[in-house]
Coordinates of C-alpha atoms in Angstrom, one line a residue:
X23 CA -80.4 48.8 53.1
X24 CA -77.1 50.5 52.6
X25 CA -73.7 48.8 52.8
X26 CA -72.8 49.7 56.7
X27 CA -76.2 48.3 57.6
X28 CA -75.7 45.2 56.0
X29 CA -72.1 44.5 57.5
X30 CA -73.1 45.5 60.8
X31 CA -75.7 42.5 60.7
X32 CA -72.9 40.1 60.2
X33 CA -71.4 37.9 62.7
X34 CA -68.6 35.3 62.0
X35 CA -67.5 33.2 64.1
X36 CA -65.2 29.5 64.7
X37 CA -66.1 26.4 66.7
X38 CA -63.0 25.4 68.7
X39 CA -62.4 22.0 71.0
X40 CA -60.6 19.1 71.8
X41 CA -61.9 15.9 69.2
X42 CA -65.1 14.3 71.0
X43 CA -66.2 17.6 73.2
X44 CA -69.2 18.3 71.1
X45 CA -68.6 20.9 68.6
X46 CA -70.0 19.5 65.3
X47 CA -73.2 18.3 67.3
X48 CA -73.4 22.3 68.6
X49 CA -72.9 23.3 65.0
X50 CA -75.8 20.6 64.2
X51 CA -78.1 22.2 66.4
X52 CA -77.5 25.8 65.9
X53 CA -78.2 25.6 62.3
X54 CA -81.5 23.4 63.2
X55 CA -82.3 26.1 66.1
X56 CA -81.2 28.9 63.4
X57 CA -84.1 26.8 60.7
X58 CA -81.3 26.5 58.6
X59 CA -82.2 22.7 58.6
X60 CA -85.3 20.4 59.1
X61 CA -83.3 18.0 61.4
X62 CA -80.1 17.0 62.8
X63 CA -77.8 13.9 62.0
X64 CA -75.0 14.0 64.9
X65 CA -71.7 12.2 64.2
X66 CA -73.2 9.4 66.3
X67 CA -75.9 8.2 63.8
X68 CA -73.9 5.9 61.7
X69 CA -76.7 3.1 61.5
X70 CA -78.9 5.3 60.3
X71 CA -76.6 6.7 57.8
X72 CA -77.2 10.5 59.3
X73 CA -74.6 12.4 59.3
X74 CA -73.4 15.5 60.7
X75 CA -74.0 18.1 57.8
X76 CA -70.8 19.8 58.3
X77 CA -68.8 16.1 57.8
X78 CA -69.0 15.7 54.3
X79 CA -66.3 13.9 53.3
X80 CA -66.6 10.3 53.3
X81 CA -63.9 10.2 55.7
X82 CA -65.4 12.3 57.9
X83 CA -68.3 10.0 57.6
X84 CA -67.0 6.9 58.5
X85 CA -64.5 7.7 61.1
X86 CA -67.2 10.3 62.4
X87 CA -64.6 13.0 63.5
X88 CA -64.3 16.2 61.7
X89 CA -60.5 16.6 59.3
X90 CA -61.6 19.7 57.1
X91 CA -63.0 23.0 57.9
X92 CA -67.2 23.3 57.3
X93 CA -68.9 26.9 56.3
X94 CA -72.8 27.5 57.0
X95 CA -74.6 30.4 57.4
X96 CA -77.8 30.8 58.7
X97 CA -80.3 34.2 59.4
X98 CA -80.9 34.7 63.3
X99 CA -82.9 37.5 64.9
X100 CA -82.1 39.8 62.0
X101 CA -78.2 38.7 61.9
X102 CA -76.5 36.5 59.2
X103 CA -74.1 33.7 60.8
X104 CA -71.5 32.6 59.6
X105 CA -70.3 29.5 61.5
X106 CA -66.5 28.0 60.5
X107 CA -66.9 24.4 61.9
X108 CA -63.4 23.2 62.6
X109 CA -61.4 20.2 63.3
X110 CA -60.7 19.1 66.1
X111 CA -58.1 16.4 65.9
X112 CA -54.7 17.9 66.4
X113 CA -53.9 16.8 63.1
X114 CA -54.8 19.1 61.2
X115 CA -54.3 22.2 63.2
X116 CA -52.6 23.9 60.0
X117 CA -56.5 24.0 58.6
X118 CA -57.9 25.2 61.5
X119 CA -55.1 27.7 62.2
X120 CA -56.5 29.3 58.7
X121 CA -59.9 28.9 59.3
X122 CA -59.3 31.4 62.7
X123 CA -57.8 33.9 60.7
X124 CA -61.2 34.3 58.6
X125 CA -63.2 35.0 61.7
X126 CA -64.5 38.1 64.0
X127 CA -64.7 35.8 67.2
X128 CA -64.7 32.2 68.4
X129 CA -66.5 29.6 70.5
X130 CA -64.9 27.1 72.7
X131 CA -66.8 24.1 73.3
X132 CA -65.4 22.0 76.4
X133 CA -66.8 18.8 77.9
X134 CA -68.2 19.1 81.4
X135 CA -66.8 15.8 82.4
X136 CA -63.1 16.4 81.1
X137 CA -62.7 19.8 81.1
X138 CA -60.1 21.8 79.2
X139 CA -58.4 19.3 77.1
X140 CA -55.0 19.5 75.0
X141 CA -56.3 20.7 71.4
X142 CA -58.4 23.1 73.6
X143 CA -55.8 25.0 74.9
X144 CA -53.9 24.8 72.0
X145 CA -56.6 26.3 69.5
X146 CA -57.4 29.1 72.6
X147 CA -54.0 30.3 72.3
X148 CA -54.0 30.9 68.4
X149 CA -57.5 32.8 69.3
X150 CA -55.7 35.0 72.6
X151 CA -52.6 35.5 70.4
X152 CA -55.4 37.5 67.4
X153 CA -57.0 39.1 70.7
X154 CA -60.7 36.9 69.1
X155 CA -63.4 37.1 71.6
X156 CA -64.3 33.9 73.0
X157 CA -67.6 32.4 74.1
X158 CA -67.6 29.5 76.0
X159 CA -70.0 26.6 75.8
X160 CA -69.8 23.9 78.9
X161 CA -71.4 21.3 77.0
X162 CA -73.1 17.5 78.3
X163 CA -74.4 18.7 81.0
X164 CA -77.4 16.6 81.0
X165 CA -73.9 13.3 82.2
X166 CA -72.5 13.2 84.8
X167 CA -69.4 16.0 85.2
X168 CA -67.2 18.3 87.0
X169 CA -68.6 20.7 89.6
X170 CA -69.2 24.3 87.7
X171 CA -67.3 26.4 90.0
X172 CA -63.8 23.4 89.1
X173 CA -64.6 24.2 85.5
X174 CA -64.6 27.8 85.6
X175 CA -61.5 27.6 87.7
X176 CA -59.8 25.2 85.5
X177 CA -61.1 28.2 82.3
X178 CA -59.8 31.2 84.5
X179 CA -56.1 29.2 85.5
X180 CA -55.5 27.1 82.5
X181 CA -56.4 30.2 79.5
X182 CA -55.7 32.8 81.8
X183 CA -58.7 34.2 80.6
X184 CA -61.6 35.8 83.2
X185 CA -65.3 34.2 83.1
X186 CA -68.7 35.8 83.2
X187 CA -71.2 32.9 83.3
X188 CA -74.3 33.8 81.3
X189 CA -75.9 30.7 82.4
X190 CA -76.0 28.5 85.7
X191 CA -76.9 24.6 85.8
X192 CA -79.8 23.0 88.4
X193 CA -77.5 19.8 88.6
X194 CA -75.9 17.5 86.5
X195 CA -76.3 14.0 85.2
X196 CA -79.2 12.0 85.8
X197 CA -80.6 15.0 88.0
X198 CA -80.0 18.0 85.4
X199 CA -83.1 20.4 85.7
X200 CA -82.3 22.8 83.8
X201 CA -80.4 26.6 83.5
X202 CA -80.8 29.1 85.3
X203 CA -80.6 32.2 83.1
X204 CA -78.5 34.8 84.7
X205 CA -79.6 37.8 82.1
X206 CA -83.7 37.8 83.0
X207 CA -83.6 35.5 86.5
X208 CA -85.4 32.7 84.7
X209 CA -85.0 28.8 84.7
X210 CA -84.9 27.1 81.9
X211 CA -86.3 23.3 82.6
X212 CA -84.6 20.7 80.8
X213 CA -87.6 18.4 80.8
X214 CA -90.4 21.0 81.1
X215 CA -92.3 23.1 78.7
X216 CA -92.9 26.3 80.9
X217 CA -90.1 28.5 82.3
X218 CA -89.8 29.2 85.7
X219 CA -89.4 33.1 87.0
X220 CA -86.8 33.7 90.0
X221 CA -87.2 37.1 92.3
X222 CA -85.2 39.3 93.6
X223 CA -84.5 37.0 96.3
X224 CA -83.4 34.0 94.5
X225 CA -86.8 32.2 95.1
X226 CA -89.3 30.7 92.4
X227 CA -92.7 33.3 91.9
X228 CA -94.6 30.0 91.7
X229 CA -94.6 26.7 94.0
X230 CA -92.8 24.0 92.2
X231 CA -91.3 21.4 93.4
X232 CA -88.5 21.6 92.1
X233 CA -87.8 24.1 95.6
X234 CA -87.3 21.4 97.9
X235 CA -84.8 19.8 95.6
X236 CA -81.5 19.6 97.3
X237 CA -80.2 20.6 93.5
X238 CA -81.8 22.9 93.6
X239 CA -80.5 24.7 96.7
X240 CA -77.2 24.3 95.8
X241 CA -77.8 25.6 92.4
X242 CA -79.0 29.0 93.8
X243 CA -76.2 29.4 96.4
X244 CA -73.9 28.9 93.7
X245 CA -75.7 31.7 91.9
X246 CA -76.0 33.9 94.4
X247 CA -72.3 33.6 95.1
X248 CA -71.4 34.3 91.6
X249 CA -73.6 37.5 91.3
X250 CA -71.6 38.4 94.5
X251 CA -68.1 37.6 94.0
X252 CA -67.7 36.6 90.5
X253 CA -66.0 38.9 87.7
X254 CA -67.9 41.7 86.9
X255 CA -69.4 41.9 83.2
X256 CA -66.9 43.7 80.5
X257 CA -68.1 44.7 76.9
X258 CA -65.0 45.9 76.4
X259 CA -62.9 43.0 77.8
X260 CA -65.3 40.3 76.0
X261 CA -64.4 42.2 72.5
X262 CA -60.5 42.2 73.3
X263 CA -60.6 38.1 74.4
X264 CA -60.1 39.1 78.1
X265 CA -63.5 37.6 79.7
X266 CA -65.4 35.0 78.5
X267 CA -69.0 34.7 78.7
X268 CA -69.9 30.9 79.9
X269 CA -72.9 28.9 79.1
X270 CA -74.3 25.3 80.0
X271 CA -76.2 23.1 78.0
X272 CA -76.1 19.8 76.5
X273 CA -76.0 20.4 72.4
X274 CA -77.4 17.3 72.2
X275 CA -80.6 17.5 73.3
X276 CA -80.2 21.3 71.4
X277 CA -80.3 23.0 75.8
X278 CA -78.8 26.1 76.2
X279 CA -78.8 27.1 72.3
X280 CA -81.0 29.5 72.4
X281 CA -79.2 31.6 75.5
X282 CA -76.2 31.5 73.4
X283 CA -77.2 32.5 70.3
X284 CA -79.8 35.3 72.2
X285 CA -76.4 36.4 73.6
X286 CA -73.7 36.1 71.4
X287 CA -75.4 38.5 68.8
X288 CA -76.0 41.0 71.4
X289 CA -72.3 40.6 72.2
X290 CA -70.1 39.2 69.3
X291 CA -68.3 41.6 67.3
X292 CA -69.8 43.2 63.9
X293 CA -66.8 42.0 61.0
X294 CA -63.5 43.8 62.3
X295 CA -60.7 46.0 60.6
X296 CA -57.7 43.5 59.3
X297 CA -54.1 44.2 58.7
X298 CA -52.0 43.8 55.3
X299 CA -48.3 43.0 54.7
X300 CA -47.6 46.8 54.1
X301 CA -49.0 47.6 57.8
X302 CA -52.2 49.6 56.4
X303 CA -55.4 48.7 57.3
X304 CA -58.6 47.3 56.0
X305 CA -61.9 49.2 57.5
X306 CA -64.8 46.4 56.6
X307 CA -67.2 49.3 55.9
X308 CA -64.9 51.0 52.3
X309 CA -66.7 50.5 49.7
X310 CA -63.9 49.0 48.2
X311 CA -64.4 45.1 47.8
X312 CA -61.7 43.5 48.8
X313 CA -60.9 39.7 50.4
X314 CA -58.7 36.4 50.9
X315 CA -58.7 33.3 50.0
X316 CA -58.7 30.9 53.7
X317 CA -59.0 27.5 52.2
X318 CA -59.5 25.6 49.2
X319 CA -61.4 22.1 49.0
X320 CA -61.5 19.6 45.8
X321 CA -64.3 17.3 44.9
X322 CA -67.1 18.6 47.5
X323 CA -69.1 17.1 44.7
X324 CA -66.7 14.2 43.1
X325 CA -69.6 14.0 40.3
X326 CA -68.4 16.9 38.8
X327 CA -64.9 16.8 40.3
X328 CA -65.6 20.8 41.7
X329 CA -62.6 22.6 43.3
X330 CA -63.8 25.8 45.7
X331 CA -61.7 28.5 46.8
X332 CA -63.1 29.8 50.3
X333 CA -63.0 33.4 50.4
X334 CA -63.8 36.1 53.6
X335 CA -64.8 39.3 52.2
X336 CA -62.8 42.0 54.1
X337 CA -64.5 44.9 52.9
X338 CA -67.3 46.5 51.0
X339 CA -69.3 44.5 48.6
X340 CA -69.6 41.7 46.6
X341 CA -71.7 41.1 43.5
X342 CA -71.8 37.8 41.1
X343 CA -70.3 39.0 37.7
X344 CA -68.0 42.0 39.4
X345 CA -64.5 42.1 38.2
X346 CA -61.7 41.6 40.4
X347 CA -57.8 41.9 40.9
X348 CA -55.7 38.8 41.9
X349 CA -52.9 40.8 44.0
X350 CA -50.4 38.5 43.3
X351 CA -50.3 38.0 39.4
X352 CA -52.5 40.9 39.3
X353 CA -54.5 39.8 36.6
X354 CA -58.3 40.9 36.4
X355 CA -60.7 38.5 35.8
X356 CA -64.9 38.5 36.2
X357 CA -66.3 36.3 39.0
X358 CA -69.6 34.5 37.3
X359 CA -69.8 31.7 39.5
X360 CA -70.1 31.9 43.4
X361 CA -71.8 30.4 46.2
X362 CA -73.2 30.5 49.8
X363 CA -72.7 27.2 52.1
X364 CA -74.7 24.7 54.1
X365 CA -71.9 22.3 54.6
X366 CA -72.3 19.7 51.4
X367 CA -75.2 22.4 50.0
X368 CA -74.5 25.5 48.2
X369 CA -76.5 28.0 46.6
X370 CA -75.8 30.2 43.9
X371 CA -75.0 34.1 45.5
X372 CA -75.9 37.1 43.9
X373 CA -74.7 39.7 46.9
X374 CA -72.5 39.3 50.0
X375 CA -70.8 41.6 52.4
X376 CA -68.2 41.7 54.6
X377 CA -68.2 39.1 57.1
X378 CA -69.5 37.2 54.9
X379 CA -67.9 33.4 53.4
X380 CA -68.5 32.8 49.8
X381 CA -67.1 30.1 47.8
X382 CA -65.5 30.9 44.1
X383 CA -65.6 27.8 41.6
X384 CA -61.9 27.3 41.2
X385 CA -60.0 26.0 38.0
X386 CA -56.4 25.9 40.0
X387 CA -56.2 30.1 39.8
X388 CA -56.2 30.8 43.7
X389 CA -53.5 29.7 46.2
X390 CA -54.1 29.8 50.1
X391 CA -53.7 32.7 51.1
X392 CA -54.7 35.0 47.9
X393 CA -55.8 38.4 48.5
X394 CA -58.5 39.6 45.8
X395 CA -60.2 43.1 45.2
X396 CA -61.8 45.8 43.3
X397 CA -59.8 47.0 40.4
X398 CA -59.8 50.1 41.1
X399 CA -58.4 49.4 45.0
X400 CA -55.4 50.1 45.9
X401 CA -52.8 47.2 45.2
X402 CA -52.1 45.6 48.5
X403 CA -51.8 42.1 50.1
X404 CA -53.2 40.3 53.3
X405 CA -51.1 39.0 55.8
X406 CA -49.6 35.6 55.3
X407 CA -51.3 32.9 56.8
X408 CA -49.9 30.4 59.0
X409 CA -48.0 27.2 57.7
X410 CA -47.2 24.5 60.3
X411 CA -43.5 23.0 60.0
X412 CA -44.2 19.1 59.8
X413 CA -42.4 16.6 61.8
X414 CA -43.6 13.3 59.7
X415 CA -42.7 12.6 56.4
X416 CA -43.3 10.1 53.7
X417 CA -41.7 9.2 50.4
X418 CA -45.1 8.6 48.4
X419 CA -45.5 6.9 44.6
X420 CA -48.2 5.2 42.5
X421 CA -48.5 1.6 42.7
X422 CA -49.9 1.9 39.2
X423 CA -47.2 3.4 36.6
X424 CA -49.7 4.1 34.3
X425 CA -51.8 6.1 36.8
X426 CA -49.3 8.9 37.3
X427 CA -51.2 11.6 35.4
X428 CA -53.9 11.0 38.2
X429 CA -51.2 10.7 40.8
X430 CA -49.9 14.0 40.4
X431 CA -52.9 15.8 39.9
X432 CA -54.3 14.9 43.1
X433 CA -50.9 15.4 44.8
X434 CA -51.3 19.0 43.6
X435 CA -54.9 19.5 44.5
X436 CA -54.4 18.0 48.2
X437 CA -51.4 20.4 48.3
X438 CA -52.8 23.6 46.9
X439 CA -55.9 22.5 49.8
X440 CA -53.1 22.1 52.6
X441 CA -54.2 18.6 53.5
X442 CA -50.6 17.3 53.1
X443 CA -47.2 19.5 52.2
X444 CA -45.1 18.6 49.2
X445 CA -41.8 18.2 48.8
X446 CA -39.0 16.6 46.5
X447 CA -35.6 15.5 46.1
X448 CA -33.5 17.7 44.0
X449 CA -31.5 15.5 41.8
X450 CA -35.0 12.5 41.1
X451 CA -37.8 14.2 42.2
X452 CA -39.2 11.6 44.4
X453 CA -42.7 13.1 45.9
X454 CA -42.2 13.6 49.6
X455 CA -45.0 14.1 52.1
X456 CA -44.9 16.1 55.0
X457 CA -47.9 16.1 57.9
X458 CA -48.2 17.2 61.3
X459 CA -49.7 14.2 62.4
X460 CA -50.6 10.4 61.0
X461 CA -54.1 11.2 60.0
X462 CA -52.9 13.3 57.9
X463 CA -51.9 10.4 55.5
X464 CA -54.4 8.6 56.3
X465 CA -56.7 11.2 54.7
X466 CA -54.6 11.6 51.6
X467 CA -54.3 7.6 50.6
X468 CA -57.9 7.6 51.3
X469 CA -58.6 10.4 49.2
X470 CA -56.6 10.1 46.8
X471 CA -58.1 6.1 46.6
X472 CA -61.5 7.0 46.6
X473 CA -61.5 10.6 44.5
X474 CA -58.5 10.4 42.2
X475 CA -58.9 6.6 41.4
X476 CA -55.3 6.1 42.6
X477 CA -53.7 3.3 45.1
X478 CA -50.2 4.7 46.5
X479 CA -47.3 3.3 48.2
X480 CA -46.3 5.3 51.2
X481 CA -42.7 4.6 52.3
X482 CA -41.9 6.5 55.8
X483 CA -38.7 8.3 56.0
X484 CA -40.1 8.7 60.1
X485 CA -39.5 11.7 62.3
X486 CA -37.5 14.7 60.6
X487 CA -36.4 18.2 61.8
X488 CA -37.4 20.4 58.9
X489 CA -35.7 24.2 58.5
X490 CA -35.7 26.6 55.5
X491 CA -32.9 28.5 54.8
X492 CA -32.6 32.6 54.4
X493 CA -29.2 32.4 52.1
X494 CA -29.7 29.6 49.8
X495 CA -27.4 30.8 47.5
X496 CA -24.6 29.7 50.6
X497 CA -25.5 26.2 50.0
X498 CA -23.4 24.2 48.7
X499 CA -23.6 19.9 48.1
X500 CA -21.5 19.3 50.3
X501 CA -24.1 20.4 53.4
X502 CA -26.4 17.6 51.8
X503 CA -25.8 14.2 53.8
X504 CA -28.1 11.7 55.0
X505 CA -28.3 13.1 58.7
X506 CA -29.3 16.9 56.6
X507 CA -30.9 16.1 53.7
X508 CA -31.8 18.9 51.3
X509 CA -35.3 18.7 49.4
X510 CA -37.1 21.4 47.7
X511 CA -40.8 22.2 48.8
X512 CA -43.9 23.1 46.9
X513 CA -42.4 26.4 46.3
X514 CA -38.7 24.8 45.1
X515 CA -37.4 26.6 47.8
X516 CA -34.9 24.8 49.6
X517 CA -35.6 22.8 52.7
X518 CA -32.9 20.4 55.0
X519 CA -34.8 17.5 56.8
X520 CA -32.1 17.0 60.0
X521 CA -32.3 13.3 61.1
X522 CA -32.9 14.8 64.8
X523 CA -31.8 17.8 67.2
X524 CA -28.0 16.6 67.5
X525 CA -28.1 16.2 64.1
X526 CA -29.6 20.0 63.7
X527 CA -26.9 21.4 66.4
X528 CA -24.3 19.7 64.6
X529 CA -25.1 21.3 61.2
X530 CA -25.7 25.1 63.1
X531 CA -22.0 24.8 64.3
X532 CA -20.4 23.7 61.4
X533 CA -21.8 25.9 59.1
X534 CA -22.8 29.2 61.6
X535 CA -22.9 31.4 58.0
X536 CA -26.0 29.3 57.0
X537 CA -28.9 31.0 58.5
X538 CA -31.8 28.1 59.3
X539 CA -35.9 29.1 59.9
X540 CA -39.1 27.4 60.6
X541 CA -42.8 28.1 60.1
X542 CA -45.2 27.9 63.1

């Protein structure tokens, strides 16, 4: 098969909600519908010590929530999926920011009962802003919810984003029949073997009594009302993120997967063209291999302490023992060791393509963001991705003296992974923390407890206003003060954490020649 063939059977795409909507239980039953797995362990199973396969991390485990990205890929009606599983609480958007930048498309899993939520729309507008194509998945349908017509309201209002429903549910709750599938005008029982056919009239071919349901009736007024008046179905607007193809189910009870995936591979985009800082373009089909580096996770395996560098391949091919260019030092080096991912499982890859997410065993080489290709390419380098500007911080230090070899290392690794941001004061070097949210820290004592051996003290410094500077050479010591307080950052570029937004204005006015910035 030649290289366009195998790209074009590629599909890539991220799971996006609020927390608790459902999305590691659909990635759960996708890779089980997919046979990528011989059965499921939702988030739920604690008892039973079965766990979600994408929630590794012990964490993850206990808490049963999702703080760092998952990669699986599983084979499909003649497709190769890549599924990103991301997470959902809010904080650690940073990760899942990254994570959407290493995909061709993007589905949004909402809760039937609640409805677009706050990390929802938050996540949808990083996907509208890179013009991703969005699926939609209405998911629990088999509780009690809100009425499908509110929900696709609530999409079309809140996202500003036109719907197509693929699907349409008999009910809800304790009376949830099934789907009615709008593609071939078939319903899909939820407690039946045997579908049931729908003519051209909106009636079942065969008696069942599932026609004198009152359910029932509603169900197929509501369907015939959407194939009347509803949006009309778009290729072109599904590719640019303008309509969004909606589906019902309850992941669950795995209901509705297999319209979905039918579906989104007929639909989803093939790997697409990406930019590069010099505004040239990347075609996925060159024969050229070339990629980035979207995420990097220590001790997936704290046996052997492992570090992996998550890399999308942009374009052309990749083979194990190729050379390739590091565009930033550009130093060559031969990539022995790579591998494919089924969350905490990896195998050893010999080929991959673009679209394709392979992890390369990491000694502390790559950085986010890293772009890596052929030799004989073209020197060139991704665009940046996005780094959050973190309102919490924490003054952070060993509680055992003699532990600080450990202490640091794992400080660097949880850095170079973008679980926490660094930063120090410049005359004693105090380690500082910076997060977007609490977890955050949570996550690194934890982790730095249970895989570096280490117990830390974490002193908060609270609430902070943080803002790079353009013309650091303009600084001078008098601008550092406790209300602006000048640290360096992972980087040693200078930073000022202002005590608050008076504390900001106050600074702007007094010195106007300094020139402040922030990240996303």
């Amino acid at each position: 098969m030649d290289l366009t063939q195998e790209i074009e059977k590629r599909k890539t795409f991220a799971i996006i909600s609020h927390p608790d909507a459902g999305k590691t239980t659909l990635t759960e039953k996708l890779l089980l519908f997919g046979g990528a797995i011989r059965e499921a362990g939702t988030v739920k199973g604690k008892k039973s010590n079965k766990f979600a396969t994408s929630d590794w991390m012990k964490v993850e485990q206990e808490r049963g929530i999702s703080v760092t990205s998952s990669v699986m890929q599983f084979d499909f009606d003649g497709y190769k999926i890549n599924i990103l599983d991301t997470p959902g609480h809010e904080d650690f958007s940073e990760d899942t920011y990254r994570t959407l930048m290493a995909v061709d498309s993007a589905v949004m899993v909402i809760d039937a009962a609640k409805g677009i939520e706050p990390q929802t729309l938050k996540l949808f507008k990083v996907c509208r802003m890179r013009g991703i194509p969005i699926f939609t998945f209405i998911n629990k349908l088999d509780r009690v919810g809100k009425e499908p017509f509110e929900l696709l309201e609530e999409i079309e209002s809140t996202l500003e984003i036109e719907t197509y429903p693929m699907t349409w549910p008999v009910g809800m709750g304790q009376s949830f029949f099934g789907i009615i599938n709008r593609k071939d005008r078939t319903i899909n029982p939820y407690r039946e073997e045997e579908r049931l056919q729908l003519t051209d009239d909106y009636e079942l071919q065969d008696n069942h009594p599932i026609e004198a349901d009152e359910a029932f009736q509603t169900a197929v007024e509501e369907f015939m009302l959407v194939e009347e008046a509803g949006d009309d179905f778009d290729r072109e607007k599904i590719a640019t993120g303008d309509l969004t193809p909606v589906f019902f189910g309850s992941a669950l009870s795995t209901f509705g997967i297999e319209e979905f995936l039918d579906t989104y591979v007929d639909f989803a985009p093939m790997p697409t063209t990406r930019k590069t800082k010099d505004d040239g373009e990347i075609i996925p089909t060159d024969d050229a291999f070339r990629g980035f580096i979207f995420k990097i996770q220590a001790n997936m395996d704290p046996r052997h302490r492992d570090r992996l560098a998550f890399m999308r391949i942009v374009s052309g091919k990749f083979t194990r023992g190729m050379d390739a260019t590091l565009a930033r030092t550009g130093r060559k080096s031969k990539v022995t060791r790579a591998t494919m991912f089924m969350a905490d499982d990896t195998e050893t890859v010999n080929e991959a393509y673009a679209g394709d997410i392979i992890g390369l065993y990491d000694t502390g080489t790559y950085q986010i963001g890293d772009t890596l290709h052929s030799p004989d390419a073209r020197k060139f380098e991704f665009e940046a991705l996005p780094q959050f500007t973190p309102e919490l911080f924490m003054k952070v230090s060993a509680k055992n003296v003699m532990k600080q070899k450990h202490f640091y290392k794992g400080i660097e690794q949880l850095v170079q992974e973008g679980t926490i941001q660094y930063y120090k004061t410049i005359h004693t070097n105090q380690p500082i923390l910076g997060a977007v949210g609490q977890l955050q820290f949570e996550v690194f004592e934890h982790r730095m407890k249970n895989e570096y051996n280490t117990d830390v003290i974490m002193e908060p410094i609270g609430k902070k206003i943080a803002r790079w500077i353009e013309n650091e050479e303009d600084i001078t010591e008098a601008m550092n003060s406790p209300r602006s307080n000048l640290v360096l950052d992972r980087y040693d570029r200078k930073v000022f954490l202002f005590e608050n937004e008076f504390a900001t204005r106050w600074f702007t006015d007094k010195f106007p020649e300094i020139r402040l910035y922030s990240m996303l």
